[in-house]
PDB file of C-alpha atoms in Angstrom:
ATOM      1  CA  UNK A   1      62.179 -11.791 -57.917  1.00 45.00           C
ATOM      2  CA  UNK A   2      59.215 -10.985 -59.568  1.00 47.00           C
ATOM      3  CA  UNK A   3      57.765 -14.647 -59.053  1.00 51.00           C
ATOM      4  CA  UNK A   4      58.545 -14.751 -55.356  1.00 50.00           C
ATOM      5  CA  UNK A   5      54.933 -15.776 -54.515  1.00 49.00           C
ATOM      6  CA  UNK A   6      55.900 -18.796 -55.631  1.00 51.00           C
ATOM      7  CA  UNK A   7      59.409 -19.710 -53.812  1.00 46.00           C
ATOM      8  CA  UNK A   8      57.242 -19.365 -50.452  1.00 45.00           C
ATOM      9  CA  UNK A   9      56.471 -22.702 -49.993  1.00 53.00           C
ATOM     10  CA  UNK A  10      60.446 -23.689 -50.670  1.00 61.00           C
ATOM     11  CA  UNK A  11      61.998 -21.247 -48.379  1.00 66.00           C
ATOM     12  CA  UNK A  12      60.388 -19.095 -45.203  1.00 79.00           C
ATOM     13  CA  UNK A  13      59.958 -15.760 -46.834  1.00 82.00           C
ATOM     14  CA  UNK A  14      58.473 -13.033 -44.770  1.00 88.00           C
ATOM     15  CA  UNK A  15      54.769 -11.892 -45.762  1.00 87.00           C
ATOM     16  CA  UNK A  16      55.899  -8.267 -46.499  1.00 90.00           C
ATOM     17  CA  UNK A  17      58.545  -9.676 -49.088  1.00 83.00           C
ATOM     18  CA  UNK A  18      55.341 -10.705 -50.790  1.00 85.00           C
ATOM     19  CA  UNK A  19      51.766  -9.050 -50.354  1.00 88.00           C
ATOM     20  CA  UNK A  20      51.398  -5.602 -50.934  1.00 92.00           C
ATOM     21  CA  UNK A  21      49.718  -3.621 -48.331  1.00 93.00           C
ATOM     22  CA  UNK A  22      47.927  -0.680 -49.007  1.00 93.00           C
ATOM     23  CA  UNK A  23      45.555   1.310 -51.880  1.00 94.00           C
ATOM     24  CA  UNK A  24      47.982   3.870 -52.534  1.00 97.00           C
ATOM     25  CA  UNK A  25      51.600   3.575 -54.045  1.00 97.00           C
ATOM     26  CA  UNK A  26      52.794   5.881 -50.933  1.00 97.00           C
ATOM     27  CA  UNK A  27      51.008   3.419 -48.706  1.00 97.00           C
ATOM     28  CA  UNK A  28      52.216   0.055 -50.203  1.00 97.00           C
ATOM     29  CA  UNK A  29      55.940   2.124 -50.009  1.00 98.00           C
ATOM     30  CA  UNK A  30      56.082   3.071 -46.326  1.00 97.00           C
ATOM     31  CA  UNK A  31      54.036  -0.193 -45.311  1.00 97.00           C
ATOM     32  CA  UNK A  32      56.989  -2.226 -46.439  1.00 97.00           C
ATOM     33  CA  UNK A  33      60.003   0.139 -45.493  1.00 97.00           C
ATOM     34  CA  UNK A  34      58.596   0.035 -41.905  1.00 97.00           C
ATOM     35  CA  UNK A  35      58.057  -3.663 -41.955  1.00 96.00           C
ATOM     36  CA  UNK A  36      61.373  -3.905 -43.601  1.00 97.00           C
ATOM     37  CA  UNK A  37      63.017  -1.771 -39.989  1.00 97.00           C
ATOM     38  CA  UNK A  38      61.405  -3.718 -37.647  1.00 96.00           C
ATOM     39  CA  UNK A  39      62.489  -6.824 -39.322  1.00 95.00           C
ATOM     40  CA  UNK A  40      66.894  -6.400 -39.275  1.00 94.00           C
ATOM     41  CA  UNK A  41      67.232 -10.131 -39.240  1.00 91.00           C
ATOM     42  CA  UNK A  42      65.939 -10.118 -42.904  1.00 91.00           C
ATOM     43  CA  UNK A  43      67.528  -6.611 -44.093  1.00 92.00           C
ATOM     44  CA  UNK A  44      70.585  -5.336 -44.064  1.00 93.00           C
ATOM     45  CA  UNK A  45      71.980  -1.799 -42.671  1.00 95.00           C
ATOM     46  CA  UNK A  46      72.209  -0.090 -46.040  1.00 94.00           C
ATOM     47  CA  UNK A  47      68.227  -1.402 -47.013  1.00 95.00           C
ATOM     48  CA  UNK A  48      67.323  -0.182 -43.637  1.00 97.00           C
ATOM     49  CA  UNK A  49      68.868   3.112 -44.056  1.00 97.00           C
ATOM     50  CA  UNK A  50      67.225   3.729 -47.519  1.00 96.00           C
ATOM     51  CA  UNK A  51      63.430   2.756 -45.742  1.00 97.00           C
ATOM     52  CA  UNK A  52      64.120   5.091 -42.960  1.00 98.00           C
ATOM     53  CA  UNK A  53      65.033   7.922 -45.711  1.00 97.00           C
ATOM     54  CA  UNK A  54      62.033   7.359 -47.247  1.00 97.00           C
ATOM     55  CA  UNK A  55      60.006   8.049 -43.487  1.00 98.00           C
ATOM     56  CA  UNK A  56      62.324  10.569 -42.954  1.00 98.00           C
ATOM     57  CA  UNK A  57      61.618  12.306 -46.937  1.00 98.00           C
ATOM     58  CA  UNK A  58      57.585  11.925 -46.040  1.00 97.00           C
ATOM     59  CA  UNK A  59      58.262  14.033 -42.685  1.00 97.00           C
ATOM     60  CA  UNK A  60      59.969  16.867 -44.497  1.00 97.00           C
ATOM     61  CA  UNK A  61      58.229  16.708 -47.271  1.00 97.00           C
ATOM     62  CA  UNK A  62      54.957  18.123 -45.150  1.00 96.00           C
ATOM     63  CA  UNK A  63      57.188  21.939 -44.815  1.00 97.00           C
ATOM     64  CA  UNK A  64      56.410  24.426 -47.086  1.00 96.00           C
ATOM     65  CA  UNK A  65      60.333  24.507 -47.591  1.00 97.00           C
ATOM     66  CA  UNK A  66      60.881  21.577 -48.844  1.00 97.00           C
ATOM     67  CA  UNK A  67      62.195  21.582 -52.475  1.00 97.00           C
ATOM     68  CA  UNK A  68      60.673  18.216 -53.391  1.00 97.00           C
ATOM     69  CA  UNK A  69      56.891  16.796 -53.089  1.00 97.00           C
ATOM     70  CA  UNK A  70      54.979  13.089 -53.668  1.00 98.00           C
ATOM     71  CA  UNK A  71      53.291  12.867 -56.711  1.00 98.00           C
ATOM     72  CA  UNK A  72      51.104   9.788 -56.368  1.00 98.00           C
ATOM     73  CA  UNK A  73      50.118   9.481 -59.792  1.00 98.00           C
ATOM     74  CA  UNK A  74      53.669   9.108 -61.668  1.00 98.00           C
ATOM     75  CA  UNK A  75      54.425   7.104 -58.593  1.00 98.00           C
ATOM     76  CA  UNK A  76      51.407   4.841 -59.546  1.00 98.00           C
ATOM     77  CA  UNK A  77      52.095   5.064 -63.551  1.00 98.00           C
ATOM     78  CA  UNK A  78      54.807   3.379 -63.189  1.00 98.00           C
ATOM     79  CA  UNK A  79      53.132   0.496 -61.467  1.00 98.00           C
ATOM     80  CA  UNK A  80      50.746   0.156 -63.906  1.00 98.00           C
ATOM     81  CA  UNK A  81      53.428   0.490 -66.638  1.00 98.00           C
ATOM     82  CA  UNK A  82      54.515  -2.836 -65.903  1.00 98.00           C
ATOM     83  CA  UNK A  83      51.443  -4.521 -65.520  1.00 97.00           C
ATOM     84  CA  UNK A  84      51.173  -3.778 -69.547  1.00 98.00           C
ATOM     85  CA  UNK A  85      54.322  -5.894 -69.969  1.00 98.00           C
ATOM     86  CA  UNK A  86      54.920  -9.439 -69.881  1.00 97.00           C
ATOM     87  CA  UNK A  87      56.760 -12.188 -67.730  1.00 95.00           C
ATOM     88  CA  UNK A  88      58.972 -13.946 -71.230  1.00 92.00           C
ATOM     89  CA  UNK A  89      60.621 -16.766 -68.967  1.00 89.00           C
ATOM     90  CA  UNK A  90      59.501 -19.308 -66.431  1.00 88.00           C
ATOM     91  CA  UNK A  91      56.369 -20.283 -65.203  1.00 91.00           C
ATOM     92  CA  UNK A  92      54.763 -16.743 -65.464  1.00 91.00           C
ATOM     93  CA  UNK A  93      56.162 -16.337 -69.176  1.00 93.00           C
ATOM     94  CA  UNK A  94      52.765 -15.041 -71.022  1.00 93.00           C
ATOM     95  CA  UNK A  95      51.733 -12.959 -67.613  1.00 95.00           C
ATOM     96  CA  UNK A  96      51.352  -9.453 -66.807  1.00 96.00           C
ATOM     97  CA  UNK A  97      54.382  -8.503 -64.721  1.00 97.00           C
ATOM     98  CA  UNK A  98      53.108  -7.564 -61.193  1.00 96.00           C
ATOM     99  CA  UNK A  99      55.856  -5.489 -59.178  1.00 96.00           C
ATOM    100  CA  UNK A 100      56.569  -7.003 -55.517  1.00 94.00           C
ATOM    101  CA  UNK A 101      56.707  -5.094 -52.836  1.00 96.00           C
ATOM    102  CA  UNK A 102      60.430  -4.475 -52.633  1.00 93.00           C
ATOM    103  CA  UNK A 103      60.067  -3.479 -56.525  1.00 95.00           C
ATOM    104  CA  UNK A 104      57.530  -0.696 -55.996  1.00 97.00           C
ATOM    105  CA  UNK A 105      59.577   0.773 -52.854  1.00 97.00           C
ATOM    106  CA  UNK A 106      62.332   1.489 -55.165  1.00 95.00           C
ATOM    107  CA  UNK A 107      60.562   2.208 -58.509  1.00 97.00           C
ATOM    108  CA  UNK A 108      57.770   4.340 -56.339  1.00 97.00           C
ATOM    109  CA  UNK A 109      60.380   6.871 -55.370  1.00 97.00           C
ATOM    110  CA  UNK A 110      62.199   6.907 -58.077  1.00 97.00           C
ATOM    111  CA  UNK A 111      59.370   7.986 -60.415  1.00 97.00           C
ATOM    112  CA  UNK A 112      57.104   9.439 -57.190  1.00 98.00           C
ATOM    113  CA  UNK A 113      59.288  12.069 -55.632  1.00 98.00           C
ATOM    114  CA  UNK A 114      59.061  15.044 -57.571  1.00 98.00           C
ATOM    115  CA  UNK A 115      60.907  18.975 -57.650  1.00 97.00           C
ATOM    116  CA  UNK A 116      58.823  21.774 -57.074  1.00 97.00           C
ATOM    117  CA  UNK A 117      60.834  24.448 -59.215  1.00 96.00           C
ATOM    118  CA  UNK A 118      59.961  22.119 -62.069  1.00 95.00           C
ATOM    119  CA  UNK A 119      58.299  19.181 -61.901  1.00 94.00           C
ATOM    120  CA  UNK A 120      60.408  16.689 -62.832  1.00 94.00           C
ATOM    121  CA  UNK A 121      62.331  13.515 -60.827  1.00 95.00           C
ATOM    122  CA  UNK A 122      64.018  14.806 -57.642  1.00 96.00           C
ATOM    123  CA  UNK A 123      66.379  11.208 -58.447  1.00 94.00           C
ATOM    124  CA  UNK A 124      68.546  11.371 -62.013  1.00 91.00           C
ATOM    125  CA  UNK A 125      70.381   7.833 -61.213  1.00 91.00           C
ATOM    126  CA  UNK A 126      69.346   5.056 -59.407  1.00 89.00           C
ATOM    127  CA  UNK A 127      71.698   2.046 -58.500  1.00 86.00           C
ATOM    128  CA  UNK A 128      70.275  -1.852 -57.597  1.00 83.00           C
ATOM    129  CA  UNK A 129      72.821  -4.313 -56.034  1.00 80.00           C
ATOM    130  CA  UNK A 130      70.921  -7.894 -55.550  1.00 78.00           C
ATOM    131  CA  UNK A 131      71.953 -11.464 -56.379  1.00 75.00           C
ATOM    132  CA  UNK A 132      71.512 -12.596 -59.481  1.00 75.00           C
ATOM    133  CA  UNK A 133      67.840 -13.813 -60.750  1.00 75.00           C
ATOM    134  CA  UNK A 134      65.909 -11.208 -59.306  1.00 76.00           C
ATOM    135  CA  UNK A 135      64.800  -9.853 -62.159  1.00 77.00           C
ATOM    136  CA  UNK A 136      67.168  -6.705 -62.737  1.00 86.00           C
ATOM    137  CA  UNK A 137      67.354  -6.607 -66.225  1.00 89.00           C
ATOM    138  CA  UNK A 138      63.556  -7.103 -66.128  1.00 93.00           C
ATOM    139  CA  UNK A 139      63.595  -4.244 -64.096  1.00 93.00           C
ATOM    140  CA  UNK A 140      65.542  -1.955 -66.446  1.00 94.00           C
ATOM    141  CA  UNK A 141      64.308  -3.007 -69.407  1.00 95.00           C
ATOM    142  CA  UNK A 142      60.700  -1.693 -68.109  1.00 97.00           C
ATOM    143  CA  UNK A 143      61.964   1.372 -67.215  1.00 97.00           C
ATOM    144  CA  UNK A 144      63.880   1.716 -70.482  1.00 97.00           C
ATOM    145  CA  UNK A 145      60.387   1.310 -72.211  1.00 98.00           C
ATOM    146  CA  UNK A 146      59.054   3.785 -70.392  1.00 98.00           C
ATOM    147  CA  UNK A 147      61.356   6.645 -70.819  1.00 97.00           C
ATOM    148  CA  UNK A 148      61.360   5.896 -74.553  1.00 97.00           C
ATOM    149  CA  UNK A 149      57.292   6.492 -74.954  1.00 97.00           C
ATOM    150  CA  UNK A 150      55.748   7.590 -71.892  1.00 97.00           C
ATOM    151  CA  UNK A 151      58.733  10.159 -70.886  1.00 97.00           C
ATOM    152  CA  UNK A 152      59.445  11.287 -73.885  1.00 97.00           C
ATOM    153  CA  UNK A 153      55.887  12.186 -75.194  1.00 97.00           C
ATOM    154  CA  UNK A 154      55.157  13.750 -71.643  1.00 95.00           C
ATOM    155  CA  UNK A 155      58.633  16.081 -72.783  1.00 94.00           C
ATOM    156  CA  UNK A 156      58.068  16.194 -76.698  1.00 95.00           C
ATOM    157  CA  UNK A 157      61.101  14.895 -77.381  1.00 95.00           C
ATOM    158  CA  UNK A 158      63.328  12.278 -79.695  1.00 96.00           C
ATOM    159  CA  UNK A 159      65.222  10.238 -76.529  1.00 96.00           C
ATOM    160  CA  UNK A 160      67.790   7.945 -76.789  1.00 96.00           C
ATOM    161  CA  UNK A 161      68.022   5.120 -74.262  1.00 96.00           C
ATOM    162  CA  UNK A 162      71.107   2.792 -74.083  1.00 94.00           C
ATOM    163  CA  UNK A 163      72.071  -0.304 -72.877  1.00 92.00           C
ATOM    164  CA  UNK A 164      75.629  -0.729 -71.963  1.00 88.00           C
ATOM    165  CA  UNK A 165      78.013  -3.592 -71.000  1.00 78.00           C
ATOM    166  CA  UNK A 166      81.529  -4.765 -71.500  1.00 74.00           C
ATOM    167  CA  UNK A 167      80.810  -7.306 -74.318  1.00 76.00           C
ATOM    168  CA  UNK A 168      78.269  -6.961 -77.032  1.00 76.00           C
ATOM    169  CA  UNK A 169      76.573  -9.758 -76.179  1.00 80.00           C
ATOM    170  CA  UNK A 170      76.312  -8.262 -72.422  1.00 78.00           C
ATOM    171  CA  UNK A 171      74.706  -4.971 -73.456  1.00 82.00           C
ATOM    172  CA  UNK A 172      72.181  -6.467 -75.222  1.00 89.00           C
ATOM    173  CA  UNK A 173      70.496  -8.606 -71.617  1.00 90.00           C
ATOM    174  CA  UNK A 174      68.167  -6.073 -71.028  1.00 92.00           C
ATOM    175  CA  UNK A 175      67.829  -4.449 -74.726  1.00 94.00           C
ATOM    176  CA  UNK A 176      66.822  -8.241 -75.576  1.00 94.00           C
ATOM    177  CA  UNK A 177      64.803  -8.299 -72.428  1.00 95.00           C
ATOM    178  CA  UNK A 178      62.583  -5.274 -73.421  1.00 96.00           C
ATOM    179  CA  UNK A 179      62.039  -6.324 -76.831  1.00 96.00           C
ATOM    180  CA  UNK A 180      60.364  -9.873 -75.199  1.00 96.00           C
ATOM    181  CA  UNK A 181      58.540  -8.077 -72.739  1.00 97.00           C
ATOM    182  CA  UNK A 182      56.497  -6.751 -75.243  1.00 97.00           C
ATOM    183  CA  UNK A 183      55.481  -9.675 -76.748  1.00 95.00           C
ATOM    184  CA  UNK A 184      51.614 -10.347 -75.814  1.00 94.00           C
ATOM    185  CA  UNK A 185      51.269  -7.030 -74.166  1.00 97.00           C
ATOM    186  CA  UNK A 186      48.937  -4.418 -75.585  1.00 97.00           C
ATOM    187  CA  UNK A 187      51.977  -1.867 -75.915  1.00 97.00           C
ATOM    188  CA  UNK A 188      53.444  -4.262 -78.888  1.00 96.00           C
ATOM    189  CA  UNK A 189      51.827  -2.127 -81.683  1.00 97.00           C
ATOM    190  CA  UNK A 190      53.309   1.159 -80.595  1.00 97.00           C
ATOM    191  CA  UNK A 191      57.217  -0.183 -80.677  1.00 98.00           C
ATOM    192  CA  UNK A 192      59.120  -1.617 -83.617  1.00 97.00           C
ATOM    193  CA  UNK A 193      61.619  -4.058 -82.308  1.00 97.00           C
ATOM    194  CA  UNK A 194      64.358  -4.310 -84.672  1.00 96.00           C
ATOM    195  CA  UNK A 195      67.758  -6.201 -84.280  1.00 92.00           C
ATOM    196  CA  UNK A 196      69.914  -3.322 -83.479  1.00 92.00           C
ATOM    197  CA  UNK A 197      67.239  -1.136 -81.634  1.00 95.00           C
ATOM    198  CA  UNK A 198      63.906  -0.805 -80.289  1.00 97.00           C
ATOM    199  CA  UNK A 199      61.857   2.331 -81.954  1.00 98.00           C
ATOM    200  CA  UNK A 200      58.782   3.804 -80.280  1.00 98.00           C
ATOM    201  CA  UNK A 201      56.560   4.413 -83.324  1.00 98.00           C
ATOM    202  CA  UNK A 202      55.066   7.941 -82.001  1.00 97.00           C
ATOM    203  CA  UNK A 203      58.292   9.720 -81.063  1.00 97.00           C
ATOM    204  CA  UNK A 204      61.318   7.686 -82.849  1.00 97.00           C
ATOM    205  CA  UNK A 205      62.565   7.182 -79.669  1.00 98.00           C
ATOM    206  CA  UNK A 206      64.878   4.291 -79.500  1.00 97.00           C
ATOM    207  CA  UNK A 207      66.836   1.939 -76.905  1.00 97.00           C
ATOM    208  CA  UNK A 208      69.829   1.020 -78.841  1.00 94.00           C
ATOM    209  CA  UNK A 209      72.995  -1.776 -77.083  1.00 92.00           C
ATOM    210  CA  UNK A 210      76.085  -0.056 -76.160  1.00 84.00           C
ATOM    211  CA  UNK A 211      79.487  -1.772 -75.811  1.00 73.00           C
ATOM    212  CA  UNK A 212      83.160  -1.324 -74.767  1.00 66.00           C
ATOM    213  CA  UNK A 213      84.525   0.225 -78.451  1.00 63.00           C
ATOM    214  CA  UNK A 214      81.233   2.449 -79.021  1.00 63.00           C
ATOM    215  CA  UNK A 215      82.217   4.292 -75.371  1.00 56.00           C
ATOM    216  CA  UNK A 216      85.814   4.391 -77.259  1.00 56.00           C
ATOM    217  CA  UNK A 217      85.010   5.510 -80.613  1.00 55.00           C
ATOM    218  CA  UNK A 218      82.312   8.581 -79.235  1.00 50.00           C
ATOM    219  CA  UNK A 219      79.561   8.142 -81.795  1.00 57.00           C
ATOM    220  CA  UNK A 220      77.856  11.362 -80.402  1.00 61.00           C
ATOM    221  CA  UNK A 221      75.394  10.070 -78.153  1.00 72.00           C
ATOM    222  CA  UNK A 222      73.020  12.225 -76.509  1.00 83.00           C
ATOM    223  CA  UNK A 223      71.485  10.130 -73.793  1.00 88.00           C
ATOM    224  CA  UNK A 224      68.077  10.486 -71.861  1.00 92.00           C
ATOM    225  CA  UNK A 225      68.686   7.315 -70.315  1.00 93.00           C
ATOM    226  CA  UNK A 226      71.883   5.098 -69.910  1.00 92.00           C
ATOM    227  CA  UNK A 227      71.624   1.693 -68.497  1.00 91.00           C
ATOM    228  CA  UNK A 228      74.770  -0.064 -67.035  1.00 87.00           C
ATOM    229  CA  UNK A 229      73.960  -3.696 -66.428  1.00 72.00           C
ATOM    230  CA  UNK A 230      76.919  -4.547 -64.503  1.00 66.00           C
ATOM    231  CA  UNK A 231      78.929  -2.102 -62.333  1.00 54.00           C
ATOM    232  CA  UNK A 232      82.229  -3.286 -63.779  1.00 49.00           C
ATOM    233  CA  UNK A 233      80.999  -1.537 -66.938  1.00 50.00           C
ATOM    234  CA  UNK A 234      81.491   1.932 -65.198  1.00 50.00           C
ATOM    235  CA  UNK A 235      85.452   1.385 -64.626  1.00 45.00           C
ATOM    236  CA  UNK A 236      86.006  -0.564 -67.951  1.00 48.00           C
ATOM    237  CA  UNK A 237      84.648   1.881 -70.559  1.00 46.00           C
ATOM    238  CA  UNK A 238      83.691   5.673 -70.962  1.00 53.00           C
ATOM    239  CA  UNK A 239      80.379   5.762 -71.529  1.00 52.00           C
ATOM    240  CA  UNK A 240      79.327   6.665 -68.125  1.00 50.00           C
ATOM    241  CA  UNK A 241      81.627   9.394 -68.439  1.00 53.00           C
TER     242      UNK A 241
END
C-alpha cells in the first residue's frame, strides 16, 4: 500500500518493498524487478515472470528492430502525476501520494514503453490482482485523472473515462476516490467534481460511474478509458464487451 513505510516496524518487510532506488524511473523499475527475482521467498512465479519481462523488454529494446522504445519522460510524468494528488484516508490523508516501488514498476511501463510507428502506449489494458487495502482504487482513480486532462490535451480530444462495477454503489469506489484525491492538491481548480461525474475544465473530459443496467441499456459510450474495479464485473455485465 501506498503507506507501507509505515507497516515496517509491525511486520518484516523487505527494503526494496519500500525505498526506491535509483534517479531515473527506468532505474527505480529494473532495481526492484531484479531485487524482486532474487528474492522468490517474497514473490510469486507470475510477479517474477512480469520483472524478468521487463529485463528481457530492456534487452530487445536496444535492436533497431524492435517495434517499441522507453520513453523516460511519460514514464516519469506519471510519477509526478501522483505526487500532485492527495492521500484522503488514514494517517497520510492531507499528503502528497508518493508511489512505492512496486507502484512505479507497474505504472512505469505502463505509461513508459512506447510504439515507434506512432508514439503512443505499446500496453492498451493493464490488470492488478492484490489483496485488498493496497490502494487499487487509489491507483485507478489517478490514472483515471490523468487520461481525462493530461491524455486528452496531449491528443486534443473530448475523452470519456468510466468506472464500472456490478452495483451502483460499487462503480462509484474509485470515481469517489478521484474526486477526494483532489482535494488539497493544486490540480483542484482545473476539475469540477460533480455528483454524477468528474469534468476536466479545459477539455470537458469526464469520468462518469458505470453499472450493471447502463452495460444493458447501451447508452452509446465511446470510451478512452474503462475501469473495472472488480473482475467479476467482466462476466456479469457487457460493458467490457
Amino acid at each position: 500500500r501506498s503507506d507501507l513505510s509505515d507497516m515496517s516496524t509491525m511486520i518484516p518487510v523487505p527494503e526494496y518493498l519500500i525505498e526506491v532506488h535509483g534517479n531515473t524511473a527506468l532505474e527505480q523499475v529494473e532495481h526492484y524487478a531484479r531485487a524482486c527475482i532474487a528474492d522468490p521467498k517474497h514473490n510469486n512465479r507470475k510477479h517474477i515472470w512480469a520483472c524478468q519481462r521487463l529485463l528481457d523488454d530492456l534487452q530487445r529494446s536496444e535492436d533497431a528492430a524492435c517495434p517499441f522504445y522507453w520513453d523516460e519522460t511519460e514514464a516519469q510524468n506519471i510519477v509526478e502525476w501522483f505526487s500532485l494528488l492527495r492521500h484522503s484516508k488514514g494517517v497520510l490523508s492531507g499528503q502528497p501520494i508518493i508511489l512505492t516501488p512496486w507502484q512505479r514498476f507497474r505504472l512505469c511501463q505502463l505509461y513508459g514503453w512506447r510504439r515507434k510507428e506512432n508514439g503512443r502506449r505499446r500496453f492498451r489494458k493493464s490488470f492488478t490482482q492484490v489483496s485488498r487495502k493496497n490502494a487499487k482504487s487509489q491507483e485507478e482513480a489517478g490514472i483515471a485523472l490523468y487520461e481525462i486532462s493530461v491524455t486528452a490535451v496531449k491528443n486534443d480530444e473530448v475523452a470519456e473515462a468510466y468506472t464500472a462495477g456490478t452495483k451502483r454503489e460499487q462503480s462509484k469506489i474509485v470515481f469517489s476516490e478521484a474526486g477526494l484525491m483532489l482535494r488539497g492538491s493544486p490540480l483542484f481548480g482545473k476539475f469540477k467534481v460533480n455528483k454524477n461525474n468528474i469534468i476536466h475544465l479545459a477539455t470537458k473530459s469526464q469520468i462518469t460511474p458505470l453499472c450493471k443496467d447502463d452495460g444493458k441499456n447501451g447508452d452509446g459510450t465511446n470510451p478512452a478509458l474503462l475501469v473495472i474495479d472488480r473482475r467479476t464485473c467482466r462476466c456479469k455485465t457487457g460493458m467490457y464487451r
